[in-house]
PDB file of C-alpha atoms in Angstrom:
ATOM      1  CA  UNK A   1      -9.650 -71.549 145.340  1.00 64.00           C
ATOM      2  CA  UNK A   2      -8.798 -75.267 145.494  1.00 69.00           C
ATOM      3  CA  UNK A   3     -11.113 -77.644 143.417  1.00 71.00           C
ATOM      4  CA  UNK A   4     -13.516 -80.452 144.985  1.00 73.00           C
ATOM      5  CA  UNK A   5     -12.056 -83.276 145.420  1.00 70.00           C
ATOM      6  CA  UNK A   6     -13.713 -86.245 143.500  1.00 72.00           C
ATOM      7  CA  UNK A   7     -15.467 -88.775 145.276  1.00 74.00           C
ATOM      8  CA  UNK A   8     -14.420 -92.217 143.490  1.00 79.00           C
ATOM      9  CA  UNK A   9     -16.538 -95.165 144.334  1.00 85.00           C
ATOM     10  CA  UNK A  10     -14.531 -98.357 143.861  1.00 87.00           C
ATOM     11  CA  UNK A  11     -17.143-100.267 140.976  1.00 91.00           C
ATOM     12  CA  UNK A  12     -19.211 -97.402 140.567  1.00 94.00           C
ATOM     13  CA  UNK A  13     -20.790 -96.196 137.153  1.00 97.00           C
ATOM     14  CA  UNK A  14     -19.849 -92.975 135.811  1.00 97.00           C
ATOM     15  CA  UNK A  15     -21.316 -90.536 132.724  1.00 98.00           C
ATOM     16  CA  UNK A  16     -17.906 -88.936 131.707  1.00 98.00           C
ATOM     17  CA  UNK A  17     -17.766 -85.962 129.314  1.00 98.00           C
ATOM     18  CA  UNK A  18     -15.508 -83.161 128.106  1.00 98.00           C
ATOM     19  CA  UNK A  19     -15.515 -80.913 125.470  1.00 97.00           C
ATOM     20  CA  UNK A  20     -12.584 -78.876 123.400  1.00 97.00           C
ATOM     21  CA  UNK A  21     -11.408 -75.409 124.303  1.00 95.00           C
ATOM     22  CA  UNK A  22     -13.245 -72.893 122.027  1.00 88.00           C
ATOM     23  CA  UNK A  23     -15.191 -75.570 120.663  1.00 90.00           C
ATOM     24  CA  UNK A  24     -12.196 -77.017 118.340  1.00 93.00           C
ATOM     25  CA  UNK A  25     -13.643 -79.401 116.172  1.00 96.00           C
ATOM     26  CA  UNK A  26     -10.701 -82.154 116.722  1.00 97.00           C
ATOM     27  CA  UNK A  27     -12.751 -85.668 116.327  1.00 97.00           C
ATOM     28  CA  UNK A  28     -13.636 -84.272 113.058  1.00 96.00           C
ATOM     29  CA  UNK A  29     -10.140 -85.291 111.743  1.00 97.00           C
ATOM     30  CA  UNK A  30     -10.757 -89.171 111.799  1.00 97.00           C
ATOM     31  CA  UNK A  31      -6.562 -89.729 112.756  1.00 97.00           C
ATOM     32  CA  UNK A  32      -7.350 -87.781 116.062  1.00 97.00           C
ATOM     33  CA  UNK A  33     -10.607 -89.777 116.889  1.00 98.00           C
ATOM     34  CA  UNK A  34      -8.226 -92.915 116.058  1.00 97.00           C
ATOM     35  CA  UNK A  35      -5.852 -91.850 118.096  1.00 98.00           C
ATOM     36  CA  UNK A  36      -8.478 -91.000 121.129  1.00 98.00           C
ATOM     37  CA  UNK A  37     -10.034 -94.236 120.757  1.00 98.00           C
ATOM     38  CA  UNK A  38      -6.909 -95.981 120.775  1.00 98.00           C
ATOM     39  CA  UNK A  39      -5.711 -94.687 123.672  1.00 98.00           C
ATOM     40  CA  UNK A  40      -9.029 -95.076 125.480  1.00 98.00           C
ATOM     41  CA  UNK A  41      -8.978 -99.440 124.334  1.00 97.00           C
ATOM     42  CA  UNK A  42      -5.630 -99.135 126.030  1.00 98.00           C
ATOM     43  CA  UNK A  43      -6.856 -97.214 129.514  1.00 98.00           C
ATOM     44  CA  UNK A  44      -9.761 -99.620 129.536  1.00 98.00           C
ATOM     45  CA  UNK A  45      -7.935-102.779 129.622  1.00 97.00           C
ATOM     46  CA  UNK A  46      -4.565-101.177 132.007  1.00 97.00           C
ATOM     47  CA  UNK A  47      -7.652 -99.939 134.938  1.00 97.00           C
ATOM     48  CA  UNK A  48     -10.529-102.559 134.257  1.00 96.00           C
ATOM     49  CA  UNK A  49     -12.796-100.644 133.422  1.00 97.00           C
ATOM     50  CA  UNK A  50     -16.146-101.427 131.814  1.00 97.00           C
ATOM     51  CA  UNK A  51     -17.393 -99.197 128.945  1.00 97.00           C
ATOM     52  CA  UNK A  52     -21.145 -99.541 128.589  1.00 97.00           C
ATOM     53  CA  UNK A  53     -21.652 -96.635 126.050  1.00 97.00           C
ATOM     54  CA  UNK A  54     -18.836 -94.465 124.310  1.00 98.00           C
ATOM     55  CA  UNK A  55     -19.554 -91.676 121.388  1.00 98.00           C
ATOM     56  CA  UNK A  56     -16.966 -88.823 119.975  1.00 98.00           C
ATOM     57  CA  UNK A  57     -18.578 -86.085 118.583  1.00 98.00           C
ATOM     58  CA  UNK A  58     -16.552 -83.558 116.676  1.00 97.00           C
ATOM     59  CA  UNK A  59     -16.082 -81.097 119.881  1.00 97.00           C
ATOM     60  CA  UNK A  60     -16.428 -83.183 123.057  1.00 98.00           C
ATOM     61  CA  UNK A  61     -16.540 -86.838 124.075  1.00 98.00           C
ATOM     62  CA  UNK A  62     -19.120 -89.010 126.428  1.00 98.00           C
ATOM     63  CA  UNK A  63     -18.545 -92.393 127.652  1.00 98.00           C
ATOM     64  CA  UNK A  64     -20.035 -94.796 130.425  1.00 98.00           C
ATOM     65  CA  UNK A  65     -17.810 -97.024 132.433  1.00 98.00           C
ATOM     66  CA  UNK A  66     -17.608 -98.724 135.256  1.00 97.00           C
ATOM     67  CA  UNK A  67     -14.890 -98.144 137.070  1.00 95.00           C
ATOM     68  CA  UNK A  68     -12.400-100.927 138.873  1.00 93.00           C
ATOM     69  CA  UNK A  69      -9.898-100.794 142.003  1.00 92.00           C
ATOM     70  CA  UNK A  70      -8.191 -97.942 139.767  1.00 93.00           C
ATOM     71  CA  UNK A  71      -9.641 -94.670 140.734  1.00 92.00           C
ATOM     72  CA  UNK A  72     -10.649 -93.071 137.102  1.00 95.00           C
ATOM     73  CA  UNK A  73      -8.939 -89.818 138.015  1.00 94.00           C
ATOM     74  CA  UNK A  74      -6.012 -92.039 136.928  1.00 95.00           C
ATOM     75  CA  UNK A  75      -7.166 -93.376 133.712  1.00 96.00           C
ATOM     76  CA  UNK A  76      -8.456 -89.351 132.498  1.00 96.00           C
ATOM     77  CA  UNK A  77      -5.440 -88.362 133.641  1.00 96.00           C
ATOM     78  CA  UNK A  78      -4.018 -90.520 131.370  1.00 97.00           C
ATOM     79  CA  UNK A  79      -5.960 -90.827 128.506  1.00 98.00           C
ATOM     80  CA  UNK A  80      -6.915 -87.043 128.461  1.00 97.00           C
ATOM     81  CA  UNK A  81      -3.312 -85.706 128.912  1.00 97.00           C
ATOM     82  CA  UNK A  82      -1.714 -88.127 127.188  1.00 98.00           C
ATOM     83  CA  UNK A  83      -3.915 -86.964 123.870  1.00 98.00           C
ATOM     84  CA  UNK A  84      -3.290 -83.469 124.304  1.00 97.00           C
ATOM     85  CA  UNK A  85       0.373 -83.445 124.386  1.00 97.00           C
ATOM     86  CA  UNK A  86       0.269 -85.785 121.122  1.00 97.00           C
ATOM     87  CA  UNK A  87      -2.213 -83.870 119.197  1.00 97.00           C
ATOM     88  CA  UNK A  88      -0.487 -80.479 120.316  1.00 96.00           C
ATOM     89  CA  UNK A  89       2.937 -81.887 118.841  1.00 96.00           C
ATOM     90  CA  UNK A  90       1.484 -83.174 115.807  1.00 95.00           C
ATOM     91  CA  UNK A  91       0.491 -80.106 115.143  1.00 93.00           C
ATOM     92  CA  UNK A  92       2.548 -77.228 116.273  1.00 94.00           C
ATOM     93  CA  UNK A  93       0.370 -76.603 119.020  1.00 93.00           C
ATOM     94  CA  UNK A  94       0.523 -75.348 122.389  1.00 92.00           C
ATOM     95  CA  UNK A  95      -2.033 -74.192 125.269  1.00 92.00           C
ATOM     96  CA  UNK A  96      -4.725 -76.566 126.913  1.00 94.00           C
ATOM     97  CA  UNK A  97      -6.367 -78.733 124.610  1.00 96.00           C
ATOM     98  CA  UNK A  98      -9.557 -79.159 126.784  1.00 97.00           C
ATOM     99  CA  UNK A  99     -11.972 -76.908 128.116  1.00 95.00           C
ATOM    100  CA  UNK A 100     -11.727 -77.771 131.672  1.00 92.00           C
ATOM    101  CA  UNK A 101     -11.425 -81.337 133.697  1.00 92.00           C
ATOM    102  CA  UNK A 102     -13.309 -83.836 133.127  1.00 95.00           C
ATOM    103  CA  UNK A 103     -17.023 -84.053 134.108  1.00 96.00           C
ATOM    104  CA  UNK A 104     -17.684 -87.527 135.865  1.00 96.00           C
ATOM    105  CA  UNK A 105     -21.669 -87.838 137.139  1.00 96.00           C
ATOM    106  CA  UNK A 106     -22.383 -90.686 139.113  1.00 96.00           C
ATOM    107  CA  UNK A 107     -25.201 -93.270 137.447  1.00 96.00           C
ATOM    108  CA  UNK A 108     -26.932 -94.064 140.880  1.00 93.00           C
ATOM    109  CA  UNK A 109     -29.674 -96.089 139.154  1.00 94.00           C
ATOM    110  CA  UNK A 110     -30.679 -98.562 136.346  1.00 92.00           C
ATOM    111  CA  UNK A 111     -32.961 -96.211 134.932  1.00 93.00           C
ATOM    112  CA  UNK A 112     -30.559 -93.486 134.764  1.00 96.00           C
ATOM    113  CA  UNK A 113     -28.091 -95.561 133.394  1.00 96.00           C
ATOM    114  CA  UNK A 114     -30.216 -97.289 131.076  1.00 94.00           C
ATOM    115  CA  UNK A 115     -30.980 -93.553 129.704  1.00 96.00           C
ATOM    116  CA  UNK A 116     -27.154 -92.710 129.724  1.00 97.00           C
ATOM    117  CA  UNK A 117     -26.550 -95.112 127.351  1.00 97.00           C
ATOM    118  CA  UNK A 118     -29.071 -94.229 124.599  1.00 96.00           C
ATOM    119  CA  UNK A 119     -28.333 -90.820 125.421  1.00 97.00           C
ATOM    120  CA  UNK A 120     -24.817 -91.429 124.688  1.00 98.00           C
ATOM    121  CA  UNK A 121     -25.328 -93.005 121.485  1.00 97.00           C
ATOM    122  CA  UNK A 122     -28.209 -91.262 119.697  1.00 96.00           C
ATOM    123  CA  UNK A 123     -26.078 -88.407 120.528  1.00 97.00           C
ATOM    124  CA  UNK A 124     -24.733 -87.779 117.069  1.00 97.00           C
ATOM    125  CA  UNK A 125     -28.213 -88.293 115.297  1.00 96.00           C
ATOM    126  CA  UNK A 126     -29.243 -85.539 118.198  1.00 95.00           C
ATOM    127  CA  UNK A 127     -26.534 -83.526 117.067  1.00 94.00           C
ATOM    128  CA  UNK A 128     -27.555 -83.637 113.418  1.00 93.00           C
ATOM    129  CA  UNK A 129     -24.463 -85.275 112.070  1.00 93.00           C
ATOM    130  CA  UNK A 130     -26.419 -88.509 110.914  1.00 95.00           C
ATOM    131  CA  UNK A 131     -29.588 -89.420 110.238  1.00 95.00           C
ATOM    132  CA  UNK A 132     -28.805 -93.192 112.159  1.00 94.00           C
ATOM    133  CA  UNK A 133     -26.353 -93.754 115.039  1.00 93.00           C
ATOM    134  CA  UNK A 134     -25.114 -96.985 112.802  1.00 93.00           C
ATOM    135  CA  UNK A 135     -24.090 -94.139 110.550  1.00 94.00           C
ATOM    136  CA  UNK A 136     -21.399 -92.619 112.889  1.00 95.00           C
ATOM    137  CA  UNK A 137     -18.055 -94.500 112.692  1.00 93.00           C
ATOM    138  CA  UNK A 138     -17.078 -93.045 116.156  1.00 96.00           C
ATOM    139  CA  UNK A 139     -19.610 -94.344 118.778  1.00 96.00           C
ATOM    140  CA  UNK A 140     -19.896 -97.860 120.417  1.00 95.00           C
ATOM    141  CA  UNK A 141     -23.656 -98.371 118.852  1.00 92.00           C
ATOM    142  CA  UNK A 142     -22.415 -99.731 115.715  1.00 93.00           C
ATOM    143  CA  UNK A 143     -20.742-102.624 118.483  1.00 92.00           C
ATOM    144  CA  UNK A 144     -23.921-103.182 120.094  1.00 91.00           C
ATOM    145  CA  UNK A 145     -25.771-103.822 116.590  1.00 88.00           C
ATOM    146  CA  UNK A 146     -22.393-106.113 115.824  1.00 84.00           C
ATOM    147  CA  UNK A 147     -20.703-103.659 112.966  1.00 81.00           C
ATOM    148  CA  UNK A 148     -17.545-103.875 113.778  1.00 81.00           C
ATOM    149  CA  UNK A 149     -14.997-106.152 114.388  1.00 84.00           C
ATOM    150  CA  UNK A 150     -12.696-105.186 117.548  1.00 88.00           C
ATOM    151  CA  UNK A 151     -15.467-103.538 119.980  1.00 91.00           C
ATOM    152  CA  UNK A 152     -14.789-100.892 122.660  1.00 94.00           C
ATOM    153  CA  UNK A 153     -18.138-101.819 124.478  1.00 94.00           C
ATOM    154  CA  UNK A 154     -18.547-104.703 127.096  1.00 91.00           C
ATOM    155  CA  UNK A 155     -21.656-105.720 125.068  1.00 86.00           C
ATOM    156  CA  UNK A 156     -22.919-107.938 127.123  1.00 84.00           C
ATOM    157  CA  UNK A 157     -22.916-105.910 130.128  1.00 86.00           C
ATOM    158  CA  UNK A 158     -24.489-103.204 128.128  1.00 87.00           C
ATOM    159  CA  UNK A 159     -27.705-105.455 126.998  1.00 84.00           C
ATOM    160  CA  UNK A 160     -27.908-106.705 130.469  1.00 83.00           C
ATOM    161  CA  UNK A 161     -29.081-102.867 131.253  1.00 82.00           C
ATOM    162  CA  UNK A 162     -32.219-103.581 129.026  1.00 84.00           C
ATOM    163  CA  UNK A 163     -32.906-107.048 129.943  1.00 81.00           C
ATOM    164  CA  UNK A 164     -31.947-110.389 130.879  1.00 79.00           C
ATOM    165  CA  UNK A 165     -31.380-112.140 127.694  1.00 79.00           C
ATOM    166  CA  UNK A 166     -30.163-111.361 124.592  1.00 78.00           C
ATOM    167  CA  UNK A 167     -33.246-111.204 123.032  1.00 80.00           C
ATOM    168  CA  UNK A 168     -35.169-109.686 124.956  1.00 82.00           C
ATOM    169  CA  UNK A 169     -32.145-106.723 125.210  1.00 78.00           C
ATOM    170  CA  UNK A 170     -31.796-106.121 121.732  1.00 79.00           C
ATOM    171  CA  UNK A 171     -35.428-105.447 121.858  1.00 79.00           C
ATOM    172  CA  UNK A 172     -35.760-103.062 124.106  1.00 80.00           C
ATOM    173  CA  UNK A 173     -32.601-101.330 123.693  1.00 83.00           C
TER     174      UNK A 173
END
């Protein structure tokens, strides 16, 4: 049976997710979440998009973008595939690398996205693998609380979710 087709909304907001085949633990090895991330700075800046919210976890991935002229079937295609064919060569490997396509949801609404994004990135303190998201290398809120020095995350576009100035989004994000 054929899949759905996708429906891509030209500047829409997406929650993307996917998780590891058999729950492989491959953003444990820090190279591999390098790599990932790497490849993602590089997808973001080819197709425009805007990444509100981004967080590996050892098994699975979420981010939050908004997408550009580029349909994001594209950029996943890309950034997924591309990943799985270098981490399967780098290590011997062969078979799918991911559990199934990608999961895009449609963020409809401020409120929805505004809970996206802390969703996102209180996901690893959530999934018990630190006590404070600042303490997880791998997740864009160490940009938003300025810890790190070449950000993934259109900061600005992420506090403007929360409120209207700076301030006043720091505050209630």
């Amino acid at each position: 049976m054929p899949r759905t087709p996708r429906v891509f909304v030209e500047g829409g907001i997406y929650h993307v997710y996917n998780r590891f085949a058999s729950g492989e633990a491959v953003f444990a090895d820090p190279e591999a979440a390098l790599e990932f991330v790497e490849l993602l700075r590089f997808v973001k800046k080819r197709d425009g998009w805007t990444v509100f919210a981004w967080v590996l976890m050892t098994t699975h991935y979420h981010l939050a973008i908004r997408s550009r002229a580029v349909p994001i079937s594209q950029g996943f295609h890309y950034l997924q595939g591309t990943f799985s064919r270098r981490f399967n060569r780098s290590r011997g490997r062969t078979g799918a690398l991911w559990q199934s396509r990608y999961q895009a949801k449609p963020v409809d609404e401020q409120r929805y996205l505004d809970r996206v994004i802390l969703y996102i990135h209180l996901n690893p303190v959530s999934g018990g693998l630190v006590e404070r998201p600042t303490d997880h290398f791998f997740g864009g809120h160490r940009e938003i609380v300025k810890r790190t020095i070449n950000p993934l995350i259109d900061a600005d576009e992420t506090l403007l979710s929360f409120a209207e100035t700076e301030k006043a989004a720091r505050k209630a994000y």
